[in-house]
CSV table of C-alpha atoms in Angstrom, one decimal:
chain,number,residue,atom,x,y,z
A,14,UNK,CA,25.2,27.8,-5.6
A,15,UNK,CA,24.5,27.3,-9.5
A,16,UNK,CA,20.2,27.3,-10.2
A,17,UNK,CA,20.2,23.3,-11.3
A,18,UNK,CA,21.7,22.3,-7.6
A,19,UNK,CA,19.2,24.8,-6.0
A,20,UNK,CA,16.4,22.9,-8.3
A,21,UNK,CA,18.2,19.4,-6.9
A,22,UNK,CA,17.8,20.7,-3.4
A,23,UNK,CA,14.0,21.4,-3.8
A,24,UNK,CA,13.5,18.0,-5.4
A,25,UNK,CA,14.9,16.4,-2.0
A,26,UNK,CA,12.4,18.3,-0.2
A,27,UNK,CA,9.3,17.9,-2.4
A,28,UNK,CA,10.4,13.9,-2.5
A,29,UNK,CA,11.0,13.4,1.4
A,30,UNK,CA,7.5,15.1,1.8
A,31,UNK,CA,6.3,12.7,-0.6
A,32,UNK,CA,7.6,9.7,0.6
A,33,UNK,CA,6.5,11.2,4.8
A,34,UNK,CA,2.9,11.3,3.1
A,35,UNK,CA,3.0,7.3,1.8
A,36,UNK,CA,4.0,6.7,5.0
A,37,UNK,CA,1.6,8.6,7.4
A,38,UNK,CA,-1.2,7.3,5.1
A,39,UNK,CA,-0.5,3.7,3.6
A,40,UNK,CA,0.9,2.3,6.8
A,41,UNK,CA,-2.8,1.4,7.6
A,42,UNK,CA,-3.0,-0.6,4.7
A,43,UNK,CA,-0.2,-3.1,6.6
A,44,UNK,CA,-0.7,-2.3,10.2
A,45,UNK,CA,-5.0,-0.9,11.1
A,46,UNK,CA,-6.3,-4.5,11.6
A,47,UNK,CA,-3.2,-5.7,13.5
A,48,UNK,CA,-3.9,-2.6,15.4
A,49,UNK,CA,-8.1,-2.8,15.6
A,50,UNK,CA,-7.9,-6.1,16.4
A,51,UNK,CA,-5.7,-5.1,19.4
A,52,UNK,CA,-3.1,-7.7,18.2
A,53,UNK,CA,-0.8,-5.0,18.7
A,54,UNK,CA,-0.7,-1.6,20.2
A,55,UNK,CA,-0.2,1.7,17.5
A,56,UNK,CA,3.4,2.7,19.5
A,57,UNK,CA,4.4,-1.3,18.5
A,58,UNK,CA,2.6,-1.1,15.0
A,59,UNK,CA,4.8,2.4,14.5
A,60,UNK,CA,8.4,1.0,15.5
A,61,UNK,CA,7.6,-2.4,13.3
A,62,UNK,CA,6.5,-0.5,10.1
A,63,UNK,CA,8.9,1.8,10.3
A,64,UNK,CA,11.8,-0.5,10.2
A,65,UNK,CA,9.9,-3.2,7.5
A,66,UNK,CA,9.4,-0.2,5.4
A,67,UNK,CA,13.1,1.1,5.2
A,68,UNK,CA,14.2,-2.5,4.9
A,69,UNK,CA,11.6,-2.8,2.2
A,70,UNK,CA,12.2,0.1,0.5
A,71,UNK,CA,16.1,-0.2,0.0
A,72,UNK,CA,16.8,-3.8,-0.3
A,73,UNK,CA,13.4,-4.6,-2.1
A,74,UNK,CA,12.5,-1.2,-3.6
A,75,UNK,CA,12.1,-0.4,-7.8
A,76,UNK,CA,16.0,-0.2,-8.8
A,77,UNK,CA,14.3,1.3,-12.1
A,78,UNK,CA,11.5,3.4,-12.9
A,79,UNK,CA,9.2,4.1,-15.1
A,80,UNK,CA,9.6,8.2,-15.7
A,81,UNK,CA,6.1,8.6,-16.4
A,82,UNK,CA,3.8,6.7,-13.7
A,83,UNK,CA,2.3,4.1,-15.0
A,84,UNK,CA,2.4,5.3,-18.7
A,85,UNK,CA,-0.6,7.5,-17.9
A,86,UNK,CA,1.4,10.5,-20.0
A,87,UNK,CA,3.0,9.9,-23.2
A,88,UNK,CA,6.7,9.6,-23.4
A,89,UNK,CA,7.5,12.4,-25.8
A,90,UNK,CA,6.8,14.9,-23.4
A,91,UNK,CA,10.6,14.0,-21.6
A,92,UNK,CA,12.3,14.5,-24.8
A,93,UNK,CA,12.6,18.1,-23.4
A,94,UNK,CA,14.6,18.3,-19.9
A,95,UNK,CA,13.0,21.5,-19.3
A,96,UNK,CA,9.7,20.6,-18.8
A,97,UNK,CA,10.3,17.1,-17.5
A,98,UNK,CA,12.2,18.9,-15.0
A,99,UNK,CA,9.3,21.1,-14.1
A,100,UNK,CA,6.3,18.3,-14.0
A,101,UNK,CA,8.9,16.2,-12.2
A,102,UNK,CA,8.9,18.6,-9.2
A,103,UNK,CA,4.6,19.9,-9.9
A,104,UNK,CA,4.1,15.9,-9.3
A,105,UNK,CA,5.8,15.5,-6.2
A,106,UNK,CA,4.5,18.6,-4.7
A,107,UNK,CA,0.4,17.6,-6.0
A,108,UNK,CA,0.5,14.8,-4.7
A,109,UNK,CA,2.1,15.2,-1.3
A,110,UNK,CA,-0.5,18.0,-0.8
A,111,UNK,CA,-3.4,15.8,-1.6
A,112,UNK,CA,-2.3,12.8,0.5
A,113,UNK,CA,-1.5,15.3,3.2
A,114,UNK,CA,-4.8,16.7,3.2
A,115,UNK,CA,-6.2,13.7,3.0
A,116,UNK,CA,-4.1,12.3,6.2
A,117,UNK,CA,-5.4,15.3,8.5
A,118,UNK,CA,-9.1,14.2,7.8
A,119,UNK,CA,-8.1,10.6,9.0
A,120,UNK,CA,-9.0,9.3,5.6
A,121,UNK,CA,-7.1,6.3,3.7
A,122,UNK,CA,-6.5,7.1,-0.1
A,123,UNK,CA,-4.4,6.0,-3.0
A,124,UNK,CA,-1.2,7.0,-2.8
A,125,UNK,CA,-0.5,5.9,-6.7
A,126,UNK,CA,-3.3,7.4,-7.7
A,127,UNK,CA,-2.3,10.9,-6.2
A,128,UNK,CA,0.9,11.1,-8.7
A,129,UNK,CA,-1.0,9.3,-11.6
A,130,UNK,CA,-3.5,12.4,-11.2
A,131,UNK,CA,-0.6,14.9,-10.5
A,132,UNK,CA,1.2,13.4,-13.5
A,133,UNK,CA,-2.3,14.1,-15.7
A,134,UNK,CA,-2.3,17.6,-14.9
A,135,UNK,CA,1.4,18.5,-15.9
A,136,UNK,CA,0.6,16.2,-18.8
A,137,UNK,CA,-2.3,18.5,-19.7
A,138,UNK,CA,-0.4,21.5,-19.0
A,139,UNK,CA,2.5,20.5,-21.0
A,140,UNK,CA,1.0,19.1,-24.1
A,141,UNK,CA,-3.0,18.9,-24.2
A,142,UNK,CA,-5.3,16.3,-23.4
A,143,UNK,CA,-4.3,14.2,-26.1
A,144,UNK,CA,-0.6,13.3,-24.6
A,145,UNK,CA,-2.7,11.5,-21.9
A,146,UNK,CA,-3.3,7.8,-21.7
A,147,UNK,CA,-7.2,8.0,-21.7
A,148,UNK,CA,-7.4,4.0,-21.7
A,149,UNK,CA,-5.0,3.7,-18.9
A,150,UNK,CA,-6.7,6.3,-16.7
A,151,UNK,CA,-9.9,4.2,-17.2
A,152,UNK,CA,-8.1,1.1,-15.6
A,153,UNK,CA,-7.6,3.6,-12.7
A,154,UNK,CA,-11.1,4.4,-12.4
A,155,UNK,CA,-12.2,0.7,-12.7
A,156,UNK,CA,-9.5,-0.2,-10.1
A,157,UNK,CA,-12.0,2.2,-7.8
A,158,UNK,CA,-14.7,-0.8,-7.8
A,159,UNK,CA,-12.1,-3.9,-8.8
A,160,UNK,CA,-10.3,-3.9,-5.5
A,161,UNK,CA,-12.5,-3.4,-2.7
A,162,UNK,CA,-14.8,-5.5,-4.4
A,163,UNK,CA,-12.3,-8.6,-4.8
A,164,UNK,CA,-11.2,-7.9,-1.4
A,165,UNK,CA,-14.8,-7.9,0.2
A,166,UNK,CA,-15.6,-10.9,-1.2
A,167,UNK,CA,-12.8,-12.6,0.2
A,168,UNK,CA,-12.4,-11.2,3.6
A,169,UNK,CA,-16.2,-12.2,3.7
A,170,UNK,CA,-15.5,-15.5,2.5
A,171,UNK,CA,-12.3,-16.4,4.6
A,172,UNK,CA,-14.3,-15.1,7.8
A,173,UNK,CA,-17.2,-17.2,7.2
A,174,UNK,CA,-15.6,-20.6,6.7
A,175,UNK,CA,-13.2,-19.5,10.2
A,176,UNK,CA,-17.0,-19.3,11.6
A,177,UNK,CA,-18.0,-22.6,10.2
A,178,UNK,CA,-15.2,-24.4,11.0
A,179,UNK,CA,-13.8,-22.8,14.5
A,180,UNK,CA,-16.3,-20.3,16.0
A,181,UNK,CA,-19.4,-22.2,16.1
A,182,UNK,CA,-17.7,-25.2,17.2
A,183,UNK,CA,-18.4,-26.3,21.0
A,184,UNK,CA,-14.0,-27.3,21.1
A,185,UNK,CA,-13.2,-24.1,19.2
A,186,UNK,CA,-10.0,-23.9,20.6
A,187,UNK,CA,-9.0,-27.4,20.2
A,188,UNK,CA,-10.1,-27.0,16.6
A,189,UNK,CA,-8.4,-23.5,16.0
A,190,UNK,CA,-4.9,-25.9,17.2
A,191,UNK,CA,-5.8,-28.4,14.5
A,192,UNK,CA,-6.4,-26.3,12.0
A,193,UNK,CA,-3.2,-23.7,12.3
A,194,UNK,CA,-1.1,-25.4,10.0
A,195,UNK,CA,-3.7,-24.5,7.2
A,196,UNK,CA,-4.2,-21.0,8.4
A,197,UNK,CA,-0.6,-20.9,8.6
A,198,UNK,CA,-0.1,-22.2,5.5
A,199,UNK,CA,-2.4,-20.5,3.2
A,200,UNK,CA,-0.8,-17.4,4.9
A,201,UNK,CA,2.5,-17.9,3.5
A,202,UNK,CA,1.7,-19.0,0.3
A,203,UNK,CA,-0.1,-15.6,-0.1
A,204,UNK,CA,2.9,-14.2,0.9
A,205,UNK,CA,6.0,-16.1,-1.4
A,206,UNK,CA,3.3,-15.8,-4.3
A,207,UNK,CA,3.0,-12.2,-3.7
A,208,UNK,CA,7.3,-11.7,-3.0
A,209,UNK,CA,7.7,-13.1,-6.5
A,210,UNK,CA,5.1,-12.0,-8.6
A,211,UNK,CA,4.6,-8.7,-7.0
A,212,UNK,CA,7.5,-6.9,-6.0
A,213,UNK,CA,10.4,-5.5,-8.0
A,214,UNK,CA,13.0,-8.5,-6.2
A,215,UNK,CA,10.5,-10.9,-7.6
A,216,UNK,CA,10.8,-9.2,-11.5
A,217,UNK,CA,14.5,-9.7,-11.4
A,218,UNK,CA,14.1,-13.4,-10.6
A,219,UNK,CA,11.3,-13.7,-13.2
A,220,UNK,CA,10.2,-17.0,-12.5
A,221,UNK,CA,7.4,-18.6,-14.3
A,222,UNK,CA,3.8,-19.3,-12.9
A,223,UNK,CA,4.2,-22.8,-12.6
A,224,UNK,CA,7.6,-23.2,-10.6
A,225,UNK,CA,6.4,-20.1,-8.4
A,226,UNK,CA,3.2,-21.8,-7.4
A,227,UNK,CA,5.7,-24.9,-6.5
A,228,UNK,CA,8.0,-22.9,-4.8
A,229,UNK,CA,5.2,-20.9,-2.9
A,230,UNK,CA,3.3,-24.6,-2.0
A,231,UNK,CA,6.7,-26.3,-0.3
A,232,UNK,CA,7.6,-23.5,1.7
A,233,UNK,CA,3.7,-22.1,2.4
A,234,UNK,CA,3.8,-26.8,3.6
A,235,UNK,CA,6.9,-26.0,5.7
A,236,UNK,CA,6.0,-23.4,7.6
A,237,UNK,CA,2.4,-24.1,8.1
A,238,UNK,CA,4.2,-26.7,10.0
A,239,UNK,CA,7.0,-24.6,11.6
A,240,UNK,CA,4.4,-22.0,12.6
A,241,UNK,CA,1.8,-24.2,14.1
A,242,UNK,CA,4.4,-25.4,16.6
A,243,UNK,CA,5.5,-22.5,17.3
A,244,UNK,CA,1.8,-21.1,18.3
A,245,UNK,CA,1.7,-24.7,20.0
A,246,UNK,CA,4.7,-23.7,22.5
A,247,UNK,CA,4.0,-20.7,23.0
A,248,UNK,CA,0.2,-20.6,23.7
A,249,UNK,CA,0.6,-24.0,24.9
A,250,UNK,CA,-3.0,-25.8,25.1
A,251,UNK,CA,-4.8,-24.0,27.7
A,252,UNK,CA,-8.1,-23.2,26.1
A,253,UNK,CA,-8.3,-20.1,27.9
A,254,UNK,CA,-5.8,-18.7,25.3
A,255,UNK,CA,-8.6,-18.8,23.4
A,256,UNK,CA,-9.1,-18.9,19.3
A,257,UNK,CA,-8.5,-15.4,19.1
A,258,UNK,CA,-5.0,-15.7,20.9
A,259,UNK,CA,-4.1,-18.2,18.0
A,260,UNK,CA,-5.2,-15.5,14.9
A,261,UNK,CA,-3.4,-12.8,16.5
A,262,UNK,CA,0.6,-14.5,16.2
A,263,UNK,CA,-0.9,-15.5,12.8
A,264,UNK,CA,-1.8,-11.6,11.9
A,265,UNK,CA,1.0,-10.0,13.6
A,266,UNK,CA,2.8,-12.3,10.8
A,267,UNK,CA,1.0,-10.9,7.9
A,268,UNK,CA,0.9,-7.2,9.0
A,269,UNK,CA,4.7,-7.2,8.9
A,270,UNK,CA,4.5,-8.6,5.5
A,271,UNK,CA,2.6,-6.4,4.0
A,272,UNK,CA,4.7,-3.4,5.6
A,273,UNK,CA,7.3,-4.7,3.9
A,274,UNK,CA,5.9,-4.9,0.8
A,275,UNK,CA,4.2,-1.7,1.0
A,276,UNK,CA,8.0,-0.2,1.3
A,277,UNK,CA,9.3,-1.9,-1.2
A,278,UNK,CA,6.3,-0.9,-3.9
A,279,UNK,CA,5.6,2.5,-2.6
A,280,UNK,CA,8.4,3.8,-2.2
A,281,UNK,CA,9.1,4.5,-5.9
A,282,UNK,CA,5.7,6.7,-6.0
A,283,UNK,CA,8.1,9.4,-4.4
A,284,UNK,CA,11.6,8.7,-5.6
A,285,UNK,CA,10.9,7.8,-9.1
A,286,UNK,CA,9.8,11.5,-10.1
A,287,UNK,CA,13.2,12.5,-7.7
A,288,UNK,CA,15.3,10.0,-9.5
A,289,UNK,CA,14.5,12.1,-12.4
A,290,UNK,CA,15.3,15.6,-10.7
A,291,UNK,CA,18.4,13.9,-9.9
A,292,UNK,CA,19.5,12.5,-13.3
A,293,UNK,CA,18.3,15.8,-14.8
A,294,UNK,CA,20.4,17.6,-12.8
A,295,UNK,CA,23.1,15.5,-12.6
A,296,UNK,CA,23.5,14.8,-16.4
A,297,UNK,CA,21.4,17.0,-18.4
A,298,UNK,CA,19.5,14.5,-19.8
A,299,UNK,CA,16.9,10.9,-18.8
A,300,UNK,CA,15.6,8.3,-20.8
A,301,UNK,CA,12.0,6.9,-20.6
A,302,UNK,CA,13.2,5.1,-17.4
A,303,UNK,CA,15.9,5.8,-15.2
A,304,UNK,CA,17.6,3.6,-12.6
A,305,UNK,CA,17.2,4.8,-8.9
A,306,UNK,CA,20.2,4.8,-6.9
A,307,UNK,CA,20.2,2.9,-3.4
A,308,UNK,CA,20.9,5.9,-1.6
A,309,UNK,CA,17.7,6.9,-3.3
A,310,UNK,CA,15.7,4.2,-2.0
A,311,UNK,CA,16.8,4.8,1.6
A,312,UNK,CA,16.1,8.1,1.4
A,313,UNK,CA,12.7,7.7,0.7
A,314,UNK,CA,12.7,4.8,3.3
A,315,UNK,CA,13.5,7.2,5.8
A,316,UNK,CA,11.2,10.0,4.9
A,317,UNK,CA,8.6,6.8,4.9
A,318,UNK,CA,9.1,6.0,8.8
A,319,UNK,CA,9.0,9.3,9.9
A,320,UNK,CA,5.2,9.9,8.2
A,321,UNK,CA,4.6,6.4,9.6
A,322,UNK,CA,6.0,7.5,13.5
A,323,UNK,CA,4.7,11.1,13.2
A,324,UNK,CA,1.1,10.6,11.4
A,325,UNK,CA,0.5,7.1,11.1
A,326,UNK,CA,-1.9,6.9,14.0
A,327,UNK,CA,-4.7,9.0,12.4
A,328,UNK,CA,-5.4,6.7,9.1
A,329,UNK,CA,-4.6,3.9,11.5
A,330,UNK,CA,-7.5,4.0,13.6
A,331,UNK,CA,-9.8,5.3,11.1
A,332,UNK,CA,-9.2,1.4,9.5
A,333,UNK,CA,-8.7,-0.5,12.0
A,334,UNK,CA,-11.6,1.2,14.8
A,335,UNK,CA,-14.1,3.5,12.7
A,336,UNK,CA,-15.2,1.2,9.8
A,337,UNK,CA,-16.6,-1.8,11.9
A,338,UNK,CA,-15.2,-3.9,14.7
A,339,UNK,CA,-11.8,-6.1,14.4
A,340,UNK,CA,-11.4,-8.9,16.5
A,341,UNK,CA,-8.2,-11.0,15.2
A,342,UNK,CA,-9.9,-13.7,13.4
A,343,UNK,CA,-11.3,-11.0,11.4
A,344,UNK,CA,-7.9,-9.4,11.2
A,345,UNK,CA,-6.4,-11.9,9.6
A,346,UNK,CA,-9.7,-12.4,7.1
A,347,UNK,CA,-8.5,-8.8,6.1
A,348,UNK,CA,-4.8,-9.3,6.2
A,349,UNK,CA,-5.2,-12.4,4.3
A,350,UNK,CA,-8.2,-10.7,1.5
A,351,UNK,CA,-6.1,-7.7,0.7
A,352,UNK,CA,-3.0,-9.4,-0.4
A,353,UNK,CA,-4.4,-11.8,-2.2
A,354,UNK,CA,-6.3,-9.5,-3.8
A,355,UNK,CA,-3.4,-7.3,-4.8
A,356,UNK,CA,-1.7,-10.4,-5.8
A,357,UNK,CA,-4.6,-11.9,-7.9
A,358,UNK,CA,-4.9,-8.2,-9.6
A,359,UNK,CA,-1.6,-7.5,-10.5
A,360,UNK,CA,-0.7,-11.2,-12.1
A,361,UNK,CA,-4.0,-10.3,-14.6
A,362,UNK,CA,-2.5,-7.0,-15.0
A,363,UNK,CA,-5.2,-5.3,-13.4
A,364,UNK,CA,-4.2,-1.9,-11.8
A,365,UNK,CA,-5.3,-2.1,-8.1
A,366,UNK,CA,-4.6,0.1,-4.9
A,367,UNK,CA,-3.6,-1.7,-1.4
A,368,UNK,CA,-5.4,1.3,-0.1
A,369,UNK,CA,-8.9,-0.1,-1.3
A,370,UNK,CA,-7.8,-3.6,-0.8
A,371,UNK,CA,-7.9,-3.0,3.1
A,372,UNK,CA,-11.1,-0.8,3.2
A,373,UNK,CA,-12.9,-3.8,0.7
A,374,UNK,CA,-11.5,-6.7,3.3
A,375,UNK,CA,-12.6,-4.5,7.0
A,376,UNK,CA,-16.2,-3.9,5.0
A,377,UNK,CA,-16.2,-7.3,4.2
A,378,UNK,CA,-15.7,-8.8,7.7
A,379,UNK,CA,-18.0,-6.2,8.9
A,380,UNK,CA,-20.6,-7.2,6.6
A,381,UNK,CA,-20.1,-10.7,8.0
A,382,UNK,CA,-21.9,-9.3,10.7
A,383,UNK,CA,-25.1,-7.7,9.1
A,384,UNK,CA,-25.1,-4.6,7.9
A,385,UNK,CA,-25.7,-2.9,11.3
A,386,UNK,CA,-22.3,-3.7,11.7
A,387,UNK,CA,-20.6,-1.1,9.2
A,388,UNK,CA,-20.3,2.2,9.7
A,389,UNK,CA,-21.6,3.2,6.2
A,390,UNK,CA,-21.1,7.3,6.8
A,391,UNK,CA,-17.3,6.7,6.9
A,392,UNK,CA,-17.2,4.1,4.4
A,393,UNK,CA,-19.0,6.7,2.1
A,394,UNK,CA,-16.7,9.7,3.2
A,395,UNK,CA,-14.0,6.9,2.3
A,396,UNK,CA,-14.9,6.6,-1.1
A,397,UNK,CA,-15.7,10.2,-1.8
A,398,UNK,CA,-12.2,10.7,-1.4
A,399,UNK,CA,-10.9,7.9,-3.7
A,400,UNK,CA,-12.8,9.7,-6.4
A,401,UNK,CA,-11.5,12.9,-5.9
A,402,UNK,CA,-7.3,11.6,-5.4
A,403,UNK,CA,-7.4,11.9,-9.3
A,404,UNK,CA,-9.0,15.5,-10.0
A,405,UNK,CA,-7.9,17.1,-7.1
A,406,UNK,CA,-3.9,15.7,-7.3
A,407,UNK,CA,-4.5,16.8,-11.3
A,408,UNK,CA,-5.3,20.1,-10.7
A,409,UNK,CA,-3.2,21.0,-7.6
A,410,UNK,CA,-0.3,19.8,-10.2
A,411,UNK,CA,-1.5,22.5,-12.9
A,412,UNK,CA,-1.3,25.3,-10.6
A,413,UNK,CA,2.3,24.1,-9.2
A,414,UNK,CA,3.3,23.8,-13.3
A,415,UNK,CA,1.9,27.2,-14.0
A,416,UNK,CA,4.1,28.9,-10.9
A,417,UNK,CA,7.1,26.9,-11.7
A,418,UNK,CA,7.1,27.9,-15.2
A,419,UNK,CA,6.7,31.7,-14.3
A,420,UNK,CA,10.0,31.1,-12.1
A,421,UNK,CA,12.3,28.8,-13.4
């Protein structure tokens, strides 16, 4: 077997690793508060993920791909093959070794941010400091503070107005029926906004803000409708059902969407860096981007639902249990707060992680509560690790560079 095809051969490895890591850590991002709350149990949150993410990632995923994550390393650096070849494979490795780390302590962290970082160490080691995007990297480090924050806020805010205008009433249930079609509603809207403006399906249809916010309003109308009866049938109007019986086929809703969204976006944070391997290999040469093949995409898919079936549980309960306690009203306060928060962020360009989306929306319906609520020692450990995805990914990605360099 000729060297390049032996190189090819590694990058599958290094790229399914990568893509099991997304899935053994993010899949809390879509699936902890369904799981907290005890809409769900982790063996159901497992078999749905797994699937949404495969489907996500191959019918949904990036078709092409920026070479260099997020323009964090300056283009020139692929003119030669050699060494593109080389900080392709460092990358992959990096930053499956920081997210796996990461996993075994039970801690949620940036997926993104681990091959942005990997990407800044085989930058450095390939051309110096100044072939790095110093502004760009200082959009990550904001994004640190931009989306937990937004997210907080939110969760805080949508939990508090459920309160006000459910909880506290004497006919909560009554009201909770009345009110679905909003819940409902605002749900979805959430949802087609984030379908068009966030994913790569919703690039290729590149529809403008106006129509989208039409489109999202007449179908979010509709199936507020839809999905209120629906809840109506099937919970009928016993009151012992109870409010919290009502949120939880609302979450169960938005968990799945956000699984498979998370496969759709993620997915490229592994098979982008392959997809280069591949071309590399395959025709000696790739431009700035490079399409990804389907068969790609489901690769990476797969190597997604086996991280989420063999190590999703760990991150899982860490979010869902350790932080503070879910109920499904606050679920869907979570749910609701990190997509729209990923949403908002990304329409004003605005680098944000899903990641710290979810840990901003569980602290903020924790805080809801008072601050004897939160667990502040994990939210701290939390956080210590956000800061150190970047550095650590970085230099783990010098040292792979340096050994590949001495062998290949």
């Amino acid at each position: 077997m000729s060297t390049q095809y032996t190189i090819l051969i590694i990058g599958y490895i290094f790229g399914f690793y990568m893509s099991w890591n997304i899935g053994a850590n993010d899949v809390a991002n879509s699936m902890a508060s369904a799981v907290g709350a005890k809409a769900i149990t982790i063996r159901q949150a497992v078999f749905i993920a797994g699937i949404l993410n495969v489907l996500g990632a191959t019918f949904i995923g990036s078709h092409v791909t920026d070479t260099i994550r997020k323009g964090i390393v300056s283009t020139e650096i692929l003119s030669d093959p050699h060494l593109a070849l080389l900080g392709a494979l460092a990358a992959l490795l990096a930053s499956a070794l920081w997210v796996s780390f990461a996993t075994w302590k039970s801690l949620p962290v940036s997926t993104t941010h681990s091959i942005v970082g990997a990407m800044i160490g085989f930058g450095i080691m390939a051309g110096g400091f100044s072939v790095i995007n110093w502004g760009k990297l200082g959009a990550v480090v904001l994004s640190w503070i931009i989306s937990p924050v937004f997210s907080l806020i939110i969760s805080f805010c949508m939990f508090k107005i459920i309160v006000k205008l459910i909880l506290v009433k004497k006919d909560s249930f009554a009201r909770a029926l009345k009110l679905s079609p909003i819940f409902v509603g605002i749900a979805f809207f959430v949802v087609v906004l984030s379908f068009i403006f966030k994913t790569p399906l919703g690039s290729t249809l590149a529809i403008g803000t106006s129509t989208a916010l039409t489109i999202a309003l007449l179908i979010a109308s509709l199936m507020g409708i839809i999905g209120s009866a629906i809840i109506k049938k099937i919970i009928g109007k016993n009151p012992l059902n109870g409010v919290e019986e009502i949120f939880r086929r609302i979450q169960i809703g938005t968990s799945c969407y956000v699984a498979l969204a998370q496969g759709a976006n993620d997915v490229a944070n592994a098979i982008g860096p392959l997809a280069v391997i591949y071309f590399l290999v395959t025709t000696g040469s790739v431009g700035a981007k490079v399409p990804v093949p389907v068969f790609l995409l489901m690769f990476g898919g797969v190597g997604i639902a086996c991280g989420i079936s063999m190590a999703g549980h760990r991150v899982m309960e860490t979010l869902g249990t350790k932080i503070t306690t879910l109920t499904n009203t606050r679920g869907f306060s979570v749910d609701f707060a990190a997509a729209t928060t990923v949403l908002a962020a990304s329409k004003m360009g605005l680098p944000v992680s899903t990641t710290h989306a979810a840990v901003g929306g569980v602290l903020g319906v924790g805080l809801a509560h008072g601050f004897e609520a939160v667990n502040f020692k994990i939210v701290l450990q939390i956080m210590l690790y956000w800061v150190l995805t970047v550095p650590a990914a970085a230099v783990t990605s010098m040292v792979i560079f340096k050994i590949l360099k001495y062998i290949i």
